[in-house]
PDB file of C-alpha atoms in Angstrom:
ATOM      1  CA  UNK G 911       0.061  -0.014   0.080  1.00 49.00           C
ATOM      2  CA  UNK G 912       1.251   3.289  -1.059  1.00 47.00           C
ATOM      3  CA  UNK G 913       2.372   5.861   1.982  1.00 48.00           C
ATOM      4  CA  UNK G 914      -0.132   8.631   1.209  1.00 48.00           C
ATOM      5  CA  UNK G 915      -2.887   5.992   1.025  1.00 48.00           C
ATOM      6  CA  UNK G 916      -1.811   4.631   4.533  1.00 44.00           C
ATOM      7  CA  UNK G 917      -1.185   7.959   6.155  1.00 42.00           C
ATOM      8  CA  UNK G 918      -4.690   9.140   4.978  1.00 44.00           C
ATOM      9  CA  UNK G 919      -6.208   5.731   6.011  1.00 45.00           C
ATOM     10  CA  UNK G 920      -4.722   6.300   9.666  1.00 44.00           C
ATOM     11  CA  UNK G 921      -6.152   9.741   9.863  1.00 48.00           C
ATOM     12  CA  UNK G 922      -9.664   8.389   9.015  1.00 47.00           C
ATOM     13  CA  UNK G 923     -11.121   8.472  12.508  1.00 48.00           C
ATOM     14  CA  UNK G 924      -9.577  11.805  13.234  1.00 47.00           C
ATOM     15  CA  UNK G 925     -10.916  13.123   9.919  1.00 45.00           C
ATOM     16  CA  UNK G 926     -14.559  11.672  10.492  1.00 44.00           C
ATOM     17  CA  UNK G 927     -14.557  13.346  14.176  1.00 45.00           C
ATOM     18  CA  UNK G 928     -13.329  16.923  13.196  1.00 45.00           C
ATOM     19  CA  UNK G 929     -16.892  18.257  11.970  1.00 49.00           C
ATOM     20  CA  UNK G 930     -18.288  16.863  15.513  1.00 45.00           C
ATOM     21  CA  UNK G 931     -15.657  18.314  17.444  1.00 44.00           C
ATOM     22  CA  UNK G 932     -15.639  21.590  15.357  1.00 46.00           C
ATOM     23  CA  UNK G 933     -19.430  21.918  16.035  1.00 45.00           C
ATOM     24  CA  UNK G 934     -19.118  21.296  19.588  1.00 44.00           C
ATOM     25  CA  UNK G 935     -16.546  23.843  19.994  1.00 45.00           C
ATOM     26  CA  UNK G 936     -18.440  26.352  18.264  1.00 47.00           C
ATOM     27  CA  UNK G 937     -22.171  25.963  19.180  1.00 47.00           C
ATOM     28  CA  UNK G 938     -22.682  22.962  21.394  1.00 46.00           C
ATOM     29  CA  UNK G 939     -20.096  22.964  24.370  1.00 52.00           C
ATOM     30  CA  UNK G 940     -19.109  19.669  25.572  1.00 50.00           C
ATOM     31  CA  UNK G 941     -19.693  20.218  29.354  1.00 53.00           C
ATOM     32  CA  UNK G 942     -21.806  23.138  30.572  1.00 57.00           C
ATOM     33  CA  UNK G 943     -22.167  23.822  34.307  1.00 50.00           C
ATOM     34  CA  UNK G 944     -25.637  25.397  35.539  1.00 55.00           C
ATOM     35  CA  UNK G 945     -26.818  26.464  39.109  1.00 57.00           C
ATOM     36  CA  UNK G 946     -29.353  24.075  40.335  1.00 50.00           C
ATOM     37  CA  UNK G 947     -32.576  25.645  42.313  1.00 57.00           C
ATOM     38  CA  UNK G 948     -31.053  24.107  45.576  1.00 54.00           C
ATOM     39  CA  UNK G 949     -27.799  25.842  45.231  1.00 52.00           C
ATOM     40  CA  UNK G 950     -25.886  23.065  43.618  1.00 48.00           C
ATOM     41  CA  UNK G 951     -24.552  22.728  40.156  1.00 48.00           C
ATOM     42  CA  UNK G 952     -25.919  20.610  37.146  1.00 45.00           C
ATOM     43  CA  UNK G 953     -23.654  19.330  34.759  1.00 47.00           C
ATOM     44  CA  UNK G 954     -24.416  18.324  30.969  1.00 50.00           C
ATOM     45  CA  UNK G 955     -22.269  16.368  28.510  1.00 50.00           C
ATOM     46  CA  UNK G 956     -22.875  16.466  24.686  1.00 56.00           C
ATOM     47  CA  UNK G 957     -23.896  12.833  24.096  1.00 53.00           C
ATOM     48  CA  UNK G 958     -22.432  13.192  20.586  1.00 52.00           C
ATOM     49  CA  UNK G 959     -18.825  13.921  21.638  1.00 64.00           C
ATOM     50  CA  UNK G 960     -19.060  11.511  24.358  1.00 66.00           C
ATOM     51  CA  UNK G 961     -20.107   8.491  21.907  1.00 60.00           C
ATOM     52  CA  UNK G 962     -17.415   9.320  19.422  1.00 63.00           C
ATOM     53  CA  UNK G 963     -14.858   9.798  22.186  1.00 75.00           C
ATOM     54  CA  UNK G 964     -15.865   6.393  23.614  1.00 73.00           C
ATOM     55  CA  UNK G 965     -15.788   4.634  20.056  1.00 67.00           C
ATOM     56  CA  UNK G 966     -12.254   5.681  19.551  1.00 76.00           C
ATOM     57  CA  UNK G 967     -11.205   3.459  22.459  1.00 80.00           C
ATOM     58  CA  UNK G 968     -12.629   0.515  20.739  1.00 76.00           C
ATOM     59  CA  UNK G 969     -10.784   0.995  17.425  1.00 77.00           C
ATOM     60  CA  UNK G 970      -7.875  -0.845  18.084  1.00 79.00           C
ATOM     61  CA  UNK G 971     -10.207  -3.919  19.007  1.00 79.00           C
ATOM     62  CA  UNK G 972     -12.289  -3.387  15.954  1.00 76.00           C
ATOM     63  CA  UNK G 973      -9.244  -3.165  13.566  1.00 75.00           C
ATOM     64  CA  UNK G 974      -7.723  -6.272  15.012  1.00 80.00           C
ATOM     65  CA  UNK G 975     -10.587  -8.455  15.195  1.00 82.00           C
ATOM     66  CA  UNK G 976     -12.142  -7.139  11.723  1.00 84.00           C
ATOM     67  CA  UNK G 977      -8.867  -7.884   9.846  1.00 86.00           C
ATOM     68  CA  UNK G 978      -6.517 -10.958   9.077  1.00 86.00           C
ATOM     69  CA  UNK G 979      -5.065 -10.338  12.299  1.00 88.00           C
ATOM     70  CA  UNK G 980      -6.576 -13.163  14.307  1.00 88.00           C
ATOM     71  CA  UNK G 981      -5.772 -15.893  12.046  1.00 90.00           C
ATOM     72  CA  UNK G 982      -2.102 -14.897  11.537  1.00 91.00           C
ATOM     73  CA  UNK G 983      -1.230 -14.236  15.175  1.00 91.00           C
ATOM     74  CA  UNK G 984      -2.837 -17.609  16.252  1.00 91.00           C
ATOM     75  CA  UNK G 985      -0.972 -19.530  13.453  1.00 91.00           C
ATOM     76  CA  UNK G 986       2.331 -18.266  14.409  1.00 91.00           C
ATOM     77  CA  UNK G 987       2.048 -18.891  18.075  1.00 90.00           C
ATOM     78  CA  UNK G 988       0.933 -22.557  17.009  1.00 89.00           C
ATOM     79  CA  UNK G 989       4.112 -22.501  14.928  1.00 89.00           C
ATOM     80  CA  UNK G 990       6.330 -21.306  18.053  1.00 88.00           C
ATOM     81  CA  UNK G 991       4.594 -24.172  20.123  1.00 86.00           C
ATOM     82  CA  UNK G 992       5.019 -26.636  17.506  1.00 85.00           C
ATOM     83  CA  UNK G 993       8.734 -26.055  17.059  1.00 83.00           C
ATOM     84  CA  UNK G 994       9.239 -26.229  21.052  1.00 80.00           C
ATOM     85  CA  UNK G 995      11.820 -23.427  20.896  1.00 76.00           C
ATOM     86  CA  UNK G 996      10.506 -21.832  24.569  1.00 74.00           C
ATOM     87  CA  UNK G 997      10.022 -18.199  23.841  1.00 77.00           C
ATOM     88  CA  UNK G 998      11.693 -17.925  20.388  1.00 78.00           C
ATOM     89  CA  UNK G 999      10.255 -15.886  18.699  1.00 84.00           C
ATOM     90  CA  UNK G1000       9.473 -13.811  21.540  1.00 85.00           C
ATOM     91  CA  UNK G1001       5.890 -12.140  21.779  1.00 86.00           C
ATOM     92  CA  UNK G1002       6.843  -8.844  20.503  1.00 89.00           C
ATOM     93  CA  UNK G1003       8.148 -10.338  17.281  1.00 88.00           C
ATOM     94  CA  UNK G1004       4.960 -12.793  16.602  1.00 89.00           C
ATOM     95  CA  UNK G1005       2.751  -9.615  17.205  1.00 89.00           C
ATOM     96  CA  UNK G1006       4.802  -7.104  15.040  1.00 89.00           C
ATOM     97  CA  UNK G1007       5.170  -9.912  12.189  1.00 88.00           C
ATOM     98  CA  UNK G1008       1.174 -10.302  12.360  1.00 89.00           C
ATOM     99  CA  UNK G1009       0.565  -6.639  12.507  1.00 88.00           C
ATOM    100  CA  UNK G1010       2.443  -5.750   9.282  1.00 89.00           C
ATOM    101  CA  UNK G1011       1.466  -8.863   7.585  1.00 90.00           C
ATOM    102  CA  UNK G1012      -1.960  -7.675   8.385  1.00 88.00           C
ATOM    103  CA  UNK G1013      -1.417  -4.612   6.709  1.00 88.00           C
ATOM    104  CA  UNK G1014      -0.143  -6.552   3.596  1.00 89.00           C
ATOM    105  CA  UNK G1015      -3.069  -8.460   3.613  1.00 87.00           C
ATOM    106  CA  UNK G1016      -5.592  -5.791   3.848  1.00 86.00           C
ATOM    107  CA  UNK G1017      -3.821  -3.326   1.729  1.00 86.00           C
ATOM    108  CA  UNK G1018      -6.297  -3.514  -1.265  1.00 87.00           C
ATOM    109  CA  UNK G1019      -9.126  -3.167   1.395  1.00 86.00           C
ATOM    110  CA  UNK G1020      -7.615   0.001   2.832  1.00 85.00           C
ATOM    111  CA  UNK G1021      -7.048   1.372  -0.615  1.00 87.00           C
ATOM    112  CA  UNK G1022     -10.733   0.884  -1.577  1.00 86.00           C
ATOM    113  CA  UNK G1023     -11.699   2.520   1.727  1.00 82.00           C
ATOM    114  CA  UNK G1024      -9.227   5.137   1.092  1.00 83.00           C
ATOM    115  CA  UNK G1025     -10.589   5.934  -2.222  1.00 83.00           C
ATOM    116  CA  UNK G1026     -14.252   5.534  -1.973  1.00 81.00           C
ATOM    117  CA  UNK G1027     -14.700   6.964   1.755  1.00 79.00           C
ATOM    118  CA  UNK G1028     -11.986   9.217   3.210  1.00 78.00           C
ATOM    119  CA  UNK G1029     -10.852  11.193   0.006  1.00 81.00           C
ATOM    120  CA  UNK G1030     -14.647  12.015  -1.037  1.00 80.00           C
ATOM    121  CA  UNK G1031     -15.307  12.875   2.556  1.00 74.00           C
ATOM    122  CA  UNK G1032     -12.213  15.351   2.830  1.00 78.00           C
ATOM    123  CA  UNK G1033     -13.029  16.947  -0.483  1.00 78.00           C
ATOM    124  CA  UNK G1034     -16.395  17.716   1.125  1.00 74.00           C
ATOM    125  CA  UNK G1035     -18.662  15.726  -1.401  1.00 79.00           C
ATOM    126  CA  UNK G1036     -20.372  13.136   0.908  1.00 75.00           C
ATOM    127  CA  UNK G1037     -21.320  13.567   4.462  1.00 73.00           C
ATOM    128  CA  UNK G1038     -19.978  11.578   7.270  1.00 69.00           C
ATOM    129  CA  UNK G1039     -22.921   8.944   7.494  1.00 72.00           C
ATOM    130  CA  UNK G1040     -22.006   8.305   3.845  1.00 76.00           C
ATOM    131  CA  UNK G1041     -18.800   7.917   4.290  1.00 76.00           C
ATOM    132  CA  UNK G1042     -18.953   5.558   6.893  1.00 75.00           C
ATOM    133  CA  UNK G1043     -21.266   3.412   4.738  1.00 78.00           C
ATOM    134  CA  UNK G1044     -18.983   3.471   2.075  1.00 81.00           C
ATOM    135  CA  UNK G1045     -16.069   2.717   4.259  1.00 77.00           C
ATOM    136  CA  UNK G1046     -17.948  -0.442   5.693  1.00 76.00           C
ATOM    137  CA  UNK G1047     -18.732  -1.739   2.021  1.00 80.00           C
ATOM    138  CA  UNK G1048     -15.076  -3.012   1.327  1.00 84.00           C
ATOM    139  CA  UNK G1049     -14.535  -4.204   5.003  1.00 84.00           C
ATOM    140  CA  UNK G1050     -17.685  -6.258   4.837  1.00 84.00           C
ATOM    141  CA  UNK G1051     -16.890  -7.742   1.350  1.00 85.00           C
ATOM    142  CA  UNK G1052     -13.882  -8.754   3.062  1.00 86.00           C
ATOM    143  CA  UNK G1053     -15.266 -10.315   5.919  1.00 87.00           C
ATOM    144  CA  UNK G1054     -18.038 -12.003   4.008  1.00 86.00           C
ATOM    145  CA  UNK G1055     -15.364 -13.781   1.761  1.00 86.00           C
ATOM    146  CA  UNK G1056     -13.528 -15.228   4.876  1.00 86.00           C
ATOM    147  CA  UNK G1057     -16.588 -16.389   7.002  1.00 86.00           C
ATOM    148  CA  UNK G1058     -18.380 -19.740   6.520  1.00 87.00           C
ATOM    149  CA  UNK G1059     -22.317 -19.735   5.747  1.00 85.00           C
ATOM    150  CA  UNK G1060     -22.755 -22.397   8.670  1.00 86.00           C
ATOM    151  CA  UNK G1061     -21.329 -19.822  11.040  1.00 86.00           C
ATOM    152  CA  UNK G1062     -23.476 -17.100   9.881  1.00 84.00           C
ATOM    153  CA  UNK G1063     -26.404 -19.274  10.228  1.00 84.00           C
ATOM    154  CA  UNK G1064     -25.550 -20.067  13.698  1.00 85.00           C
ATOM    155  CA  UNK G1065     -25.500 -16.434  14.798  1.00 85.00           C
ATOM    156  CA  UNK G1066     -28.809 -15.728  12.907  1.00 84.00           C
ATOM    157  CA  UNK G1067     -30.229 -18.373  14.663  1.00 84.00           C
ATOM    158  CA  UNK G1068     -28.980 -17.270  18.228  1.00 85.00           C
ATOM    159  CA  UNK G1069     -30.387 -13.869  17.440  1.00 78.00           C
ATOM    160  CA  UNK G1070     -33.586 -15.119  16.296  1.00 77.00           C
ATOM    161  CA  UNK G1071     -33.766 -14.093  12.776  1.00 71.00           C
ATOM    162  CA  UNK G1072     -35.227 -15.800   9.871  1.00 73.00           C
ATOM    163  CA  UNK G1073     -32.081 -15.251   7.172  1.00 70.00           C
ATOM    164  CA  UNK G1074     -31.328 -12.391   4.626  1.00 73.00           C
ATOM    165  CA  UNK G1075     -32.064 -12.044   0.988  1.00 72.00           C
ATOM    166  CA  UNK G1076     -28.575 -11.816   0.096  1.00 73.00           C
ATOM    167  CA  UNK G1077     -24.932 -11.657   1.851  1.00 72.00           C
ATOM    168  CA  UNK G1078     -24.953  -8.038   1.449  1.00 75.00           C
ATOM    169  CA  UNK G1079     -27.982  -7.487   3.907  1.00 76.00           C
ATOM    170  CA  UNK G1080     -25.897  -9.473   6.668  1.00 79.00           C
ATOM    171  CA  UNK G1081     -25.536  -6.480   9.449  1.00 81.00           C
ATOM    172  CA  UNK G1082     -22.293  -6.195  11.135  1.00 79.00           C
ATOM    173  CA  UNK G1083     -23.742  -7.362  14.428  1.00 81.00           C
ATOM    174  CA  UNK G1084     -24.091 -10.829  13.055  1.00 84.00           C
ATOM    175  CA  UNK G1085     -21.093 -10.480  10.826  1.00 85.00           C
ATOM    176  CA  UNK G1086     -18.390  -9.742  13.302  1.00 85.00           C
ATOM    177  CA  UNK G1087     -18.906 -12.836  15.625  1.00 88.00           C
ATOM    178  CA  UNK G1088     -19.342 -14.837  12.675  1.00 88.00           C
ATOM    179  CA  UNK G1089     -16.435 -13.659  10.949  1.00 90.00           C
ATOM    180  CA  UNK G1090     -14.261 -14.153  14.055  1.00 90.00           C
ATOM    181  CA  UNK G1091     -15.520 -17.704  14.915  1.00 90.00           C
ATOM    182  CA  UNK G1092     -14.497 -18.504  11.266  1.00 91.00           C
ATOM    183  CA  UNK G1093     -11.126 -17.151  11.609  1.00 90.00           C
ATOM    184  CA  UNK G1094     -10.633 -19.051  14.814  1.00 91.00           C
ATOM    185  CA  UNK G1095     -11.599 -22.401  12.974  1.00 91.00           C
ATOM    186  CA  UNK G1096      -9.486 -21.658  10.011  1.00 90.00           C
ATOM    187  CA  UNK G1097      -6.595 -20.728  12.110  1.00 90.00           C
ATOM    188  CA  UNK G1098      -6.473 -23.988  14.136  1.00 92.00           C
ATOM    189  CA  UNK G1099      -7.128 -26.050  10.996  1.00 91.00           C
ATOM    190  CA  UNK G1100      -4.038 -24.482   9.639  1.00 90.00           C
ATOM    191  CA  UNK G1101      -2.037 -24.898  12.889  1.00 88.00           C
ATOM    192  CA  UNK G1102      -3.044 -28.660  12.834  1.00 90.00           C
ATOM    193  CA  UNK G1103      -1.325 -29.256   9.598  1.00 89.00           C
ATOM    194  CA  UNK G1104       1.673 -27.218  10.951  1.00 88.00           C
ATOM    195  CA  UNK G1105       2.043 -29.406  13.693  1.00 87.00           C
ATOM    196  CA  UNK G1106       1.894 -32.946  12.197  1.00 88.00           C
ATOM    197  CA  UNK G1107       5.738 -32.727  10.773  1.00 86.00           C
ATOM    198  CA  UNK G1108       6.872 -31.789  14.057  1.00 86.00           C
ATOM    199  CA  UNK G1109       4.992 -34.480  15.982  1.00 85.00           C
ATOM    200  CA  UNK G1110       6.473 -37.114  13.858  1.00 87.00           C
ATOM    201  CA  UNK G1111       9.774 -36.078  14.456  1.00 85.00           C
ATOM    202  CA  UNK G1112       9.014 -36.171  18.317  1.00 81.00           C
ATOM    203  CA  UNK G1113       7.489 -39.649  17.891  1.00 84.00           C
ATOM    204  CA  UNK G1114      10.544 -40.927  15.846  1.00 84.00           C
ATOM    205  CA  UNK G1115      13.051 -39.595  18.178  1.00 82.00           C
ATOM    206  CA  UNK G1116      11.302 -40.899  21.297  1.00 81.00           C
ATOM    207  CA  UNK G1117      10.892 -44.474  19.927  1.00 83.00           C
ATOM    208  CA  UNK G1118      14.919 -44.312  18.932  1.00 80.00           C
ATOM    209  CA  UNK G1119      15.600 -43.330  22.541  1.00 78.00           C
ATOM    210  CA  UNK G1120      13.273 -46.071  24.048  1.00 79.00           C
ATOM    211  CA  UNK G1121      14.843 -48.630  21.895  1.00 79.00           C
ATOM    212  CA  UNK G1122      18.341 -47.532  22.680  1.00 77.00           C
ATOM    213  CA  UNK G1123      17.317 -47.520  26.672  1.00 75.00           C
ATOM    214  CA  UNK G1124      17.723 -43.902  27.117  1.00 72.00           C
ATOM    215  CA  UNK G1125      14.467 -43.577  28.959  1.00 70.00           C
ATOM    216  CA  UNK G1126      15.868 -40.671  31.437  1.00 72.00           C
ATOM    217  CA  UNK G1127      16.922 -38.674  28.189  1.00 70.00           C
ATOM    218  CA  UNK G1128      14.176 -36.091  27.341  1.00 72.00           C
ATOM    219  CA  UNK G1129      13.074 -36.580  23.776  1.00 70.00           C
ATOM    220  CA  UNK G1130      12.026 -32.949  23.384  1.00 74.00           C
ATOM    221  CA  UNK G1131      15.612 -31.982  24.030  1.00 76.00           C
ATOM    222  CA  UNK G1132      17.144 -34.290  21.007  1.00 78.00           C
ATOM    223  CA  UNK G1133      14.320 -33.350  18.631  1.00 79.00           C
ATOM    224  CA  UNK G1134      14.640 -29.785  18.700  1.00 81.00           C
ATOM    225  CA  UNK G1135      17.716 -29.343  16.971  1.00 82.00           C
ATOM    226  CA  UNK G1136      16.335 -31.612  14.436  1.00 83.00           C
ATOM    227  CA  UNK G1137      12.886 -29.505  14.141  1.00 84.00           C
ATOM    228  CA  UNK G1138      14.847 -26.400  13.641  1.00 85.00           C
ATOM    229  CA  UNK G1139      17.201 -27.801  11.028  1.00 85.00           C
ATOM    230  CA  UNK G1140      14.115 -29.202   9.148  1.00 83.00           C
ATOM    231  CA  UNK G1141      12.124 -26.031   9.214  1.00 83.00           C
ATOM    232  CA  UNK G1142      15.249 -24.091   8.034  1.00 84.00           C
ATOM    233  CA  UNK G1143      15.891 -26.314   5.068  1.00 86.00           C
ATOM    234  CA  UNK G1144      12.487 -26.004   3.773  1.00 83.00           C
ATOM    235  CA  UNK G1145      12.418 -22.351   3.939  1.00 82.00           C
ATOM    236  CA  UNK G1146       9.554 -22.587   6.640  1.00 82.00           C
ATOM    237  CA  UNK G1147       9.135 -18.763   7.414  1.00 86.00           C
ATOM    238  CA  UNK G1148       8.585 -18.020   3.719  1.00 87.00           C
ATOM    239  CA  UNK G1149       6.214 -21.152   3.224  1.00 87.00           C
ATOM    240  CA  UNK G1150       4.070 -20.302   6.611  1.00 87.00           C
ATOM    241  CA  UNK G1151       3.784 -16.738   5.781  1.00 88.00           C
ATOM    242  CA  UNK G1152       3.271 -16.916   1.914  1.00 87.00           C
ATOM    243  CA  UNK G1153       0.532 -19.756   2.677  1.00 86.00           C
ATOM    244  CA  UNK G1154      -1.166 -17.393   5.576  1.00 87.00           C
ATOM    245  CA  UNK G1155      -1.020 -14.341   2.999  1.00 86.00           C
ATOM    246  CA  UNK G1156      -2.651 -16.817   0.259  1.00 86.00           C
ATOM    247  CA  UNK G1157      -5.325 -18.341   2.139  1.00 84.00           C
ATOM    248  CA  UNK G1158      -7.210 -14.506   2.338  1.00 83.00           C
ATOM    249  CA  UNK G1159      -7.720 -14.920  -1.495  1.00 73.00           C
ATOM    250  CA  UNK G1160     -11.535 -15.124  -1.804  1.00 59.00           C
TER     251      UNK G1160
END
């Protein structure tokens, strides 16, 4: 994703809040203090500004749970567990790699949001509500392409609904938990496939040690170098990361 598009995208929440904050400062003070009849003071707060400022605190969780981050970070964590290398790579490296790989995977979606929502809003051609609707379109399309119909049907049934005419009619209140559930399933399925070769190596090493009578020697200690060697020889990091990125293709 180009740097101007990324900078513009990161400024989307602030740009959408500027008109509301400006109006609050000009004609709608956020906090007003009035004298009560009993001698006390009455405080009033602009609900619009309060709701917008509260929504900002949820933006990190929303961006992480509505993008490819969940699947990526879980698969990388399972890979570390399968290698048995303890805390190598550390959590900071896994989270950082997951974040930047998420930006790579979501780049086409972010570019569409920048083109269809942010730039027209900053140019003054559409209102904030229309910009939010336009920004939700590409994100919803991405989430729908990664969500299983069975998961959507499950949450529709829980909500007591009767289904929708088409995928575009599914609201975010149903789509988001369905997307998260589907991502968890996909992450653990990929993690299972990654775990199998390393489990086989552990079994082979444990069988050899048992046959040699070395029952007091830990098989994990002996199998770790072989697992690391195998992972390096097959170019494991490129293979896993490339497979993860390709798994998000609709």
